[in-house]
């Protein structure tokens, strides 16, 4: 008996062998002609991704095939970092609508199908204005930025029978997919939230009527040794997305880096545009916090298939050991067929709006 979803990972160094292994496993699990398939390969296989995609299309025969090159990939409960690997995911999601967004597409207007419940999007970080495009969409977007290259022209994006080096590819999923998202930014708030009372673009001059740098100094002095250490190693600020809420919980903040401070003006610079009247709160991040945040967001969730787009700054770089995010997701979702890659930026909604993130684990859940 076949299942709705399947995923497989191969670490064989020869592309043809690796692709054959994952196709065989997925075909055995889901059968031929799934609605959607995704193929991710690490740099040693990047030069043959067109042949790999052709083999998937010829044998598995998915209605829509997406894929990209990435520095590291996810397959079920495994993460393969910096080594040859191919991962393939496929599922009977119900009808999907493929989309190709070119770098030269003018205003990058996207036509959203009337019955779309979400969009899976893979983009090139060097040639596509991802933040601008996804911010204008009124459906949840999840996915990631291809991460196999350090400059324009080095990444590969797959859409059915074509391989592109620029722009973005994706697939709108229909209502039968029962599509959900999780965005784990891996941070926790410290101190109290403040209203921004003076700001200009990405500079916050005042918080609650006092210089922002003074508020930050007061917080540092009030914190314990552990939080001070985390503040020194990397401080963040969370901006509340839905100001109509009275209490702010996990998932209410869009987290961005604190870039620096200016003693002469009392301002702090952050990696986002901040409006006067916005509510913000300082955040810290470490491996323990990132682990707890992901587990908390997954609690009570269920899925029969899942895609994971995790930051290339996570994995062993953050947790010190391999497979962390994949293992947590697999354990929480009872071994759900899972695939994905380490991205150069992750896509996902916060507070009902789509954003491009960093140091985040973004999940697409199919029930």
mmCIF file with all atom_site columns, C-alpha atoms in Angstrom, residues 35 48 118-119 138 144 149 165 170 200 204 211 243 326 356 358:
data_model
loop_
_atom_site.group_PDB
_atom_site.id
_atom_site.type_symbol
_atom_site.label_atom_id
_atom_site.label_alt_id
_atom_site.label_comp_id
_atom_site.label_asym_id
_atom_site.label_entity_id
_atom_site.label_seq_id
_atom_site.pdbx_PDB_ins_code
_atom_site.Cartn_x
_atom_site.Cartn_y
_atom_site.Cartn_z
_atom_site.occupancy
_atom_site.B_iso_or_equiv
_atom_site.pdbx_formal_charge
_atom_site.auth_seq_id
_atom_site.auth_comp_id
_atom_site.auth_asym_id
_atom_site.auth_atom_id
_atom_site.pdbx_PDB_model_num
ATOM 1  C CA . UNK A 1 35  ? 1.328  15.929 -7.493  1.00 0.00 ? 35  UNK A CA 1
ATOM 2  C CA . UNK A 1 48  ? 24.486 17.203 -12.762 1.00 0.00 ? 48  UNK A CA 1
ATOM 3  C CA . UNK A 1 118 ? 0.006  28.465 0.395   1.00 0.00 ? 118 UNK A CA 1
ATOM 4  C CA . UNK A 1 119 ? 3.149  28.798 -1.695  1.00 0.00 ? 119 UNK A CA 1
ATOM 5  C CA . UNK A 1 138 ? -1.840 37.197 0.800   1.00 0.00 ? 138 UNK A CA 1
ATOM 6  C CA . UNK A 1 144 ? 14.259 29.144 1.255   1.00 0.00 ? 144 UNK A CA 1
ATOM 7  C CA . UNK A 1 149 ? 26.960 29.460 -4.355  1.00 0.00 ? 149 UNK A CA 1
ATOM 8  C CA . UNK A 1 165 ? 20.364 30.259 -12.473 1.00 0.00 ? 165 UNK A CA 1
ATOM 9  C CA . UNK A 1 170 ? 7.630  27.666 -6.712  1.00 0.00 ? 170 UNK A CA 1
ATOM 10 C CA . UNK A 1 200 ? 14.078 57.008 11.640  1.00 0.00 ? 200 UNK A CA 1
ATOM 11 C CA . UNK A 1 204 ? 15.629 53.586 17.114  1.00 0.00 ? 204 UNK A CA 1
ATOM 12 C CA . UNK A 1 211 ? 17.149 56.936 24.763  1.00 0.00 ? 211 UNK A CA 1
ATOM 13 C CA . UNK A 1 243 ? -0.289 45.546 17.528  1.00 0.00 ? 243 UNK A CA 1
ATOM 14 C CA . UNK A 1 326 ? 15.653 17.223 11.487  1.00 0.00 ? 326 UNK A CA 1
ATOM 15 C CA . UNK A 1 356 ? 12.527 36.607 4.866   1.00 0.00 ? 356 UNK A CA 1
ATOM 16 C CA . UNK A 1 358 ? 17.823 34.437 9.165   1.00 0.00 ? 358 UNK A CA 1
#
